[in-house]
Short mmCIF file of C-alpha atoms in Angstrom, two decimals:
data_model
loop_
_atom_site.label_atom_id
_atom_site.label_comp_id
_atom_site.label_asym_id
_atom_site.label_seq_id
_atom_site.Cartn_x
_atom_site.Cartn_y
_atom_site.Cartn_z
CA MET A 6 4.45 23.24 -60.60
CA SER A 7 7.18 24.56 -58.28
CA MET A 8 4.93 27.05 -56.79
CA PHE A 9 2.58 24.21 -56.04
CA LYS A 10 5.04 22.59 -54.12
CA GLY A 11 5.85 25.60 -52.26
CA VAL A 12 2.50 26.47 -51.43
CA LEU A 13 2.05 22.86 -50.32
CA GLY A 14 5.32 22.77 -48.20
CA ALA A 15 4.05 25.99 -46.49
CA LEU A 16 0.81 24.55 -45.40
CA VAL A 17 2.72 21.60 -44.11
CA ALA A 18 5.20 23.79 -41.99
CA ALA A 19 2.01 25.29 -40.68
CA ALA A 20 0.35 22.15 -39.63
CA VAL A 21 3.54 21.11 -37.96
CA ALA A 22 3.76 24.73 -35.88
CA LEU A 23 0.22 24.81 -34.76
CA PRO A 24 -0.33 22.22 -31.81
CA GLY A 25 -3.96 22.51 -31.95
CA LEU A 26 -3.63 21.05 -35.47
CA THR A 27 -1.65 18.05 -34.66
CA THR A 28 -3.81 17.27 -31.75
CA ALA A 29 -6.65 17.35 -33.73
CA ALA A 30 -5.37 15.24 -36.05
CA THR A 31 -3.99 12.67 -33.70
CA ALA A 32 -7.38 12.72 -31.89
CA ALA A 33 -9.20 11.75 -35.00
CA ASP A 34 -7.36 8.32 -34.75
CA TYR A 35 -8.35 7.48 -31.35
CA LYS A 36 -10.98 4.73 -30.66
CA ASP A 37 -14.58 5.24 -30.10
CA GLU A 38 -14.35 3.66 -26.72
CA TYR A 39 -11.54 2.60 -24.56
CA LYS A 40 -12.05 -0.49 -22.06
CA VAL A 41 -11.31 0.00 -18.41
CA SER A 42 -10.85 -3.14 -16.57
CA THR A 43 -11.91 -3.56 -12.54
CA VAL A 44 -12.81 -6.47 -10.41
CA LEU A 45 -15.38 -4.49 -8.55
CA GLY A 46 -17.64 -1.78 -9.63
CA SER A 47 -19.64 0.73 -7.91
CA PRO A 48 -20.68 1.42 -5.16
CA PHE A 49 -17.24 0.07 -4.02
CA PRO A 50 -14.58 2.32 -3.73
CA TRP A 51 -12.78 0.28 -6.59
CA GLY A 52 -15.29 0.84 -8.80
CA ILE A 53 -15.89 4.58 -7.69
CA ALA A 54 -12.38 5.44 -8.42
CA ALA A 55 -12.78 3.86 -11.87
CA GLU A 56 -16.21 5.63 -13.03
CA GLU A 57 -14.67 8.93 -11.35
CA TRP A 58 -11.51 8.75 -13.59
CA VAL A 59 -13.78 7.84 -16.77
CA LYS A 60 -15.96 11.08 -15.81
CA LEU A 61 -12.83 13.27 -15.56
CA VAL A 62 -11.30 12.38 -18.65
CA ASP A 63 -14.62 12.57 -20.65
CA GLU A 64 -15.05 16.05 -19.03
CA ARG A 65 -11.55 17.30 -19.28
CA THR A 66 -11.32 16.23 -23.20
CA ASP A 67 -14.68 17.28 -24.40
CA GLY A 68 -15.58 13.59 -25.12
CA ARG A 69 -12.50 13.24 -27.29
CA ILE A 70 -11.45 10.46 -24.98
CA SER A 71 -14.47 7.85 -24.19
CA MET A 72 -13.76 5.19 -21.76
CA LYS A 73 -15.96 2.73 -20.34
CA VAL A 74 -15.79 0.60 -17.08
CA TYR A 75 -16.27 -3.19 -17.57
CA PRO A 76 -16.58 -4.50 -13.81
CA GLY A 77 -15.98 -8.21 -12.72
CA THR A 78 -12.82 -8.70 -15.00
CA GLN A 79 -15.43 -9.59 -17.61
CA LEU A 80 -12.66 -8.88 -20.01
CA VAL A 81 -10.78 -11.70 -19.00
CA GLN A 82 -13.83 -13.95 -18.09
CA GLY A 83 -13.55 -13.17 -14.47
CA ASP A 84 -9.84 -14.44 -14.15
CA GLN A 85 -8.29 -11.46 -12.13
CA THR A 86 -4.75 -12.85 -12.13
CA LYS A 87 -4.72 -12.23 -16.13
CA GLU A 88 -5.86 -8.71 -16.34
CA PHE A 89 -2.33 -7.50 -16.41
CA THR A 90 -1.13 -9.58 -19.24
CA ALA A 91 -4.32 -8.89 -21.12
CA MET A 92 -3.60 -4.95 -20.84
CA ARG A 93 0.17 -5.57 -21.81
CA GLN A 94 -1.19 -7.28 -24.96
CA GLY A 95 -3.84 -4.73 -25.56
CA ILE A 96 -6.78 -6.69 -25.12
CA ILE A 97 -7.62 -4.27 -22.54
CA ASP A 98 -6.92 -0.81 -22.96
CA MET A 99 -6.50 0.56 -19.40
CA ALA A 100 -7.23 -0.79 -15.91
CA VAL A 101 -7.88 0.19 -12.14
CA GLY A 102 -6.20 -2.83 -10.95
CA SER A 103 -5.08 -4.62 -7.76
CA THR A 104 -1.43 -5.14 -6.67
CA ILE A 105 -2.56 -8.69 -5.32
CA ASN A 106 -3.58 -9.73 -8.97
CA TRP A 107 -0.75 -8.08 -11.01
CA SER A 108 1.70 -9.73 -8.63
CA PRO A 109 2.36 -12.95 -10.59
CA GLN A 110 3.49 -10.82 -13.38
CA VAL A 111 5.16 -8.00 -11.37
CA LYS A 112 7.28 -9.34 -8.65
CA GLU A 113 7.71 -6.30 -7.19
CA LEU A 114 3.71 -5.67 -6.37
CA ASN A 115 3.97 -8.73 -3.83
CA LEU A 116 5.60 -6.24 -1.43
CA PHE A 117 2.44 -4.96 -0.29
CA SER A 118 1.35 -8.48 0.54
CA LEU A 119 4.44 -9.11 2.83
CA PRO A 120 2.13 -10.21 6.09
CA PHE A 121 2.40 -7.43 8.65
CA LEU A 122 4.58 -5.17 6.80
CA MET A 123 2.40 -2.17 7.09
CA PRO A 124 0.77 -1.36 10.34
CA ASP A 125 -1.19 1.81 9.34
CA TYR A 126 -2.64 3.85 6.73
CA ALA A 127 0.53 6.21 7.24
CA ALA A 128 2.89 3.51 6.40
CA LEU A 129 0.98 2.50 3.35
CA ASP A 130 1.05 6.19 2.22
CA ALA A 131 4.73 6.28 2.85
CA LEU A 132 5.30 3.30 0.40
CA THR A 133 2.85 4.24 -2.46
CA GLN A 134 3.96 8.37 -2.45
CA GLY A 135 7.56 8.04 -1.93
CA PRO A 136 10.75 6.41 -3.41
CA VAL A 137 8.94 2.75 -2.88
CA GLY A 138 6.24 3.63 -5.50
CA GLU A 139 8.64 5.40 -7.84
CA ASP A 140 10.52 2.04 -8.12
CA ILE A 141 7.42 0.00 -8.51
CA PHE A 142 5.94 2.12 -11.09
CA ALA A 143 9.24 1.73 -13.10
CA ALA A 144 9.24 -1.84 -12.64
CA ILE A 145 5.60 -1.93 -13.85
CA GLU A 146 6.41 0.23 -17.04
CA LYS A 147 9.53 -2.36 -17.98
CA GLN A 148 6.70 -4.79 -18.47
CA GLY A 149 5.07 -2.62 -21.28
CA VAL A 150 2.29 -1.16 -18.98
CA VAL A 151 2.06 2.57 -18.18
CA PRO A 152 1.35 3.22 -14.27
CA LEU A 153 -0.40 6.60 -13.53
CA ALA A 154 -1.55 6.87 -10.22
CA TRP A 155 -2.61 4.99 -6.85
CA ALA A 156 -6.07 4.25 -5.37
CA GLU A 157 -6.96 1.79 -2.72
CA ASN A 158 -8.68 -1.18 -1.66
CA GLY A 159 -8.11 -1.07 1.89
CA PHE A 160 -6.20 -3.28 4.58
CA ARG A 161 -7.57 -6.81 4.46
CA GLU A 162 -8.93 -8.44 7.61
CA VAL A 163 -9.74 -12.03 8.43
CA THR A 164 -13.71 -13.29 8.71
CA ASN A 165 -14.78 -16.88 9.33
CA SER A 166 -18.08 -18.67 9.90
CA GLN A 167 -16.55 -20.93 13.03
CA LYS A 168 -15.21 -18.82 16.07
CA PRO A 169 -13.29 -15.63 16.95
CA ILE A 170 -9.34 -15.47 15.89
CA THR A 171 -7.23 -13.99 18.54
CA SER A 172 -4.06 -16.38 18.02
CA PRO A 173 -2.52 -18.19 15.16
CA ASP A 174 -3.99 -21.23 17.13
CA ASP A 175 -7.29 -20.32 16.36
CA MET A 176 -6.44 -20.76 12.48
CA ALA A 177 -5.56 -24.30 12.66
CA GLY A 178 -7.73 -26.51 10.15
CA LEU A 179 -9.89 -23.42 9.04
CA LYS A 180 -10.62 -23.80 5.44
CA MET A 181 -9.96 -20.16 3.87
CA ARG A 182 -10.54 -18.78 0.58
CA VAL A 183 -7.56 -16.72 -0.62
CA VAL A 184 -6.73 -14.90 -4.03
CA GLY A 185 -4.46 -16.80 -6.62
CA SER A 186 -1.28 -15.71 -5.30
CA PRO A 187 1.24 -17.91 -3.95
CA LEU A 188 2.23 -15.72 -0.89
CA PHE A 189 -1.21 -15.71 0.27
CA ASN A 190 -1.09 -19.44 0.41
CA ASP A 191 2.38 -19.99 2.06
CA THR A 192 1.02 -17.18 4.61
CA PHE A 193 -2.13 -18.80 5.56
CA THR A 194 -0.27 -22.09 5.36
CA ALA A 195 2.23 -20.79 8.01
CA LEU A 196 -0.92 -19.99 10.17
CA GLY A 197 -1.97 -23.43 10.26
CA ALA A 198 -5.05 -22.87 7.92
CA ASN A 199 -5.97 -24.87 4.77
CA PRO A 200 -5.99 -21.99 1.82
CA THR A 201 -7.92 -22.49 -1.17
CA GLN A 202 -7.28 -20.17 -3.87
CA MET A 203 -10.48 -18.83 -5.90
CA SER A 204 -11.70 -15.96 -7.65
CA TRP A 205 -14.11 -13.54 -5.87
CA ALA A 206 -16.80 -14.63 -8.38
CA ASP A 207 -16.38 -18.07 -6.78
CA ALA A 208 -16.05 -17.06 -3.27
CA LYS A 209 -19.38 -15.89 -2.11
CA PRO A 210 -20.80 -19.30 -3.23
CA ALA A 211 -18.24 -21.12 -1.60
CA LEU A 212 -18.79 -19.17 1.68
CA THR A 213 -22.33 -19.88 1.30
CA THR A 214 -22.61 -23.53 1.10
CA GLY A 215 -19.85 -23.62 3.93
CA ALA A 216 -17.24 -25.22 1.32
CA VAL A 217 -14.95 -22.65 2.99
CA ASP A 218 -15.12 -21.36 6.54
CA GLY A 219 -13.53 -18.02 5.82
CA GLN A 220 -11.92 -15.56 3.78
CA GLU A 221 -9.95 -11.81 4.05
CA ASN A 222 -11.04 -8.70 2.58
CA PRO A 223 -11.15 -5.07 3.05
CA LEU A 224 -14.24 -4.46 5.72
CA ILE A 225 -16.19 -2.43 2.96
CA ILE A 226 -16.26 -5.35 0.84
CA TYR A 227 -17.43 -7.29 3.86
CA LYS A 228 -20.15 -4.50 4.31
CA LEU A 229 -21.61 -4.00 0.49
CA ALA A 230 -21.26 -7.94 -0.26
CA LYS A 231 -23.41 -8.61 3.04
CA MET A 232 -21.44 -11.00 3.98
CA ASP A 233 -22.98 -10.98 7.40
CA THR A 234 -25.68 -12.92 5.65
CA ILE A 235 -23.38 -15.99 4.64
CA GLY A 236 -22.20 -16.78 7.99
CA GLN A 237 -19.30 -15.05 8.28
CA ASP A 238 -20.15 -13.81 11.67
CA HIS A 239 -16.55 -13.48 13.18
CA ILE A 240 -14.20 -10.35 12.17
CA THR A 241 -10.37 -9.91 13.42
CA LEU A 242 -9.09 -6.66 12.89
CA TRP A 243 -5.18 -7.79 12.03
CA HIS A 244 -4.02 -5.23 9.23
CA TYR A 245 -2.08 -8.21 8.08
CA MET A 246 -1.59 -6.34 4.57
CA ALA A 247 -2.80 -3.82 2.18
CA ASP A 248 -4.24 -3.59 -1.21
CA PRO A 249 -3.25 -0.48 -3.07
CA LEU A 250 -4.96 -0.15 -6.66
CA ILE A 251 -2.87 1.40 -9.71
CA PHE A 252 -4.58 3.12 -12.68
CA ALA A 253 -2.65 1.86 -15.66
CA ILE A 254 -2.87 1.96 -19.46
CA ASN A 255 -1.42 -0.33 -22.37
CA LYS A 256 1.76 1.31 -23.79
CA ARG A 257 0.73 1.78 -27.16
CA VAL A 258 -2.52 3.41 -26.18
CA TRP A 259 -0.86 5.66 -23.90
CA GLU A 260 1.64 6.48 -26.85
CA SER A 261 -1.38 7.23 -29.06
CA PHE A 262 -2.43 10.02 -27.04
CA SER A 263 -0.96 13.59 -27.70
CA PRO A 264 1.08 15.05 -25.00
CA GLU A 265 -1.68 17.15 -23.90
CA ASP A 266 -4.02 14.24 -23.42
CA GLN A 267 -1.51 12.06 -21.67
CA GLU A 268 -1.30 15.09 -18.95
CA ILE A 269 -4.83 14.96 -18.65
CA VAL A 270 -5.41 11.37 -18.61
CA ARG A 271 -2.70 11.17 -16.03
CA GLN A 272 -4.20 13.94 -13.80
CA ALA A 273 -7.54 12.75 -14.15
CA ALA A 274 -6.17 9.36 -12.45
CA VAL A 275 -4.39 11.04 -9.91
CA ASP A 276 -7.67 13.03 -8.84
CA ALA A 277 -9.82 10.09 -9.09
CA GLY A 278 -7.30 8.01 -6.80
CA LYS A 279 -7.80 10.34 -4.05
CA ILE A 280 -11.57 10.04 -3.95
CA GLY A 281 -11.22 6.57 -4.15
CA ILE A 282 -8.78 6.35 -1.06
CA LYS A 283 -11.18 8.51 0.80
CA ALA A 284 -14.03 6.06 -0.05
CA ALA A 285 -11.85 3.31 1.04
CA ARG A 286 -11.20 4.59 4.37
CA ALA A 287 -14.41 5.84 5.29
CA GLY A 288 -15.37 5.01 8.75
CA LEU A 289 -12.09 3.07 9.33
CA THR A 290 -9.77 5.69 10.55
CA GLU A 291 -8.83 6.78 14.40
CA ASP A 292 -11.24 9.69 14.57
CA ASP A 293 -14.19 7.78 12.72
CA GLN A 294 -15.05 4.06 13.34
CA SER A 295 -18.26 4.24 11.89
CA LEU A 296 -18.16 1.32 9.45
CA ILE A 297 -16.83 -0.84 12.13
CA GLU A 298 -19.69 0.06 14.45
CA GLU A 299 -22.11 -0.52 11.54
CA ILE A 300 -20.70 -3.88 11.11
CA ARG A 301 -21.40 -4.93 14.62
CA SER A 302 -24.54 -3.51 14.69
CA LEU A 303 -25.34 -6.22 12.47
CA GLY A 304 -24.47 -8.68 15.07
CA THR A 305 -20.96 -9.54 13.97
CA GLU A 306 -18.27 -10.25 16.38
CA VAL A 307 -15.69 -7.80 15.85
CA THR A 308 -12.28 -8.63 17.32
CA GLU A 309 -9.43 -6.15 18.05
CA LEU A 310 -6.00 -7.64 18.56
CA THR A 311 -3.95 -6.52 21.43
CA PRO A 312 -0.41 -5.29 20.32
CA GLU A 313 0.67 -8.74 21.96
CA GLN A 314 -2.10 -10.66 20.16
CA ARG A 315 -0.88 -8.98 16.92
CA GLN A 316 2.87 -9.99 17.63
CA ALA A 317 2.35 -13.65 17.62
CA PHE A 318 0.96 -13.47 14.27
CA VAL A 319 3.70 -11.40 13.04
CA ASP A 320 6.09 -14.25 14.85
CA ALA A 321 4.20 -17.14 13.30
CA THR A 322 4.74 -15.38 9.48
CA ARG A 323 8.01 -14.19 9.88
CA GLY A 324 9.51 -17.36 8.07
CA VAL A 325 7.28 -16.30 5.14
CA TYR A 326 7.93 -12.82 5.13
CA ASP A 327 12.00 -13.57 4.87
CA ASP A 328 11.53 -15.87 2.21
CA TRP A 329 9.53 -13.51 -0.01
CA ALA A 330 11.72 -10.63 0.78
CA GLN A 331 14.48 -12.36 -1.22
CA LYS A 332 11.90 -13.12 -4.23
CA ILE A 333 10.60 -9.30 -4.15
CA GLY A 334 13.98 -7.84 -4.04
CA PRO A 335 15.78 -7.36 -0.45
CA GLU A 336 16.79 -3.75 -1.60
CA LEU A 337 13.25 -2.82 -2.63
CA VAL A 338 11.91 -4.46 1.05
CA LYS A 339 14.61 -2.76 3.12
CA LYS A 340 13.73 0.57 1.35
CA ALA A 341 10.09 -0.41 2.26
CA GLU A 342 11.07 -1.08 5.88
CA GLU A 343 12.79 2.38 6.26
CA SER A 344 10.24 4.28 4.74
CA ILE A 345 7.48 2.74 7.19
CA ALA A 346 10.20 3.39 10.06
CA ASN A 347 10.68 7.39 8.87
CA ARG A 348 6.98 7.79 8.53
#
C-alpha cells in the first residue's frame, strides 16, 4: 500500500511540474463556445475587429478556445446599455463594446463623450494609449470585467434631413436620435435640439418615417447603413466626440484560462484592435479623404466647420462639459486634458 501511495504521489508531482499537462487539464474544462457580443457585425469596423479576434484566438490556440460573434446585441435583446452588466454577470462571456454603451455602469467611460474634448485622432490615441487608458481599464476591472485592448468606432458627426448645420442656432428644435446616455441628452439639449434616446435598431425606422430629423454617428456607419437613402442629406463634420471600443471578458471566464491562453487571448485582442482602428479611420485621415468624397458623390451635403464655427459649439456646450467633468472625476479629466495638450 505504501508503495502504491509513493507511485501515485510521484505521478501527481510530475503532472504539477509539467506545464503542458496542467494546461491540457484546464483546457478540458473550457466551454465548447464563448459568446462575443457586439452592436455591429461585419462589414462595419466594429464587426471586423470582433471577427478578427475570434479568428486569431482560434488559430493561436489550435481551436481549443472557440468564440462566436453575436452582433446586434442579440444576447441582451438589442438593449446596448445592458451589455456590460450581462458580461459582468456571466450571461455574456466576452464583448467588443462601446465606451458609450458601458458608461452607465462605468462612469469614467463618459470621458470620451465629453463634448469637444478630442479634436483629432492624435488626441484620441493620447488617451487610449497612455495613462488615461490605464486608469480607465483599472476602473473597468473593479467592476468584475477584464479589459484587454482598444478598438474604435470613430468620431461621431451630426446628420439631419432638414438643413446644413453650421452654428448652434441651426440645431434649435431639431428632433435628434441619441444613444441612451444622459450626457448625450444634456449635450444636445444645450445646443437647443430635442434629443430622443433610442437604440440603433429603432433609429433607422424613426429616421425613415421622419419621427426624428437627425442623428450622430461615425461616417463609416452613415455609408454602410446607406443613410443617404433615408433622408439624411446634410452632414456636419464637427468631431464633437469619439467612441473607442474595448475588448473585454467576464472575470470568471478569464480566470478559467491558463496563463498561456490568457496571453494568447489578450494579444489577439490587441492585434485585432489595430485592424479595427485602421478600418474605422480609412478614408478619414488628412492624407486620405476618400470616404468623405464618396459620401459627397451620393449627393449628400457635407459641411466642414471653420475653427471659429467649431468654437461656437464648444462654447455652447461648455456648461455640460464642466458639469460632467465633476461626475466623471476632475483628476481623470485633468489628466486627459494634459495628455491631449502634450500629444
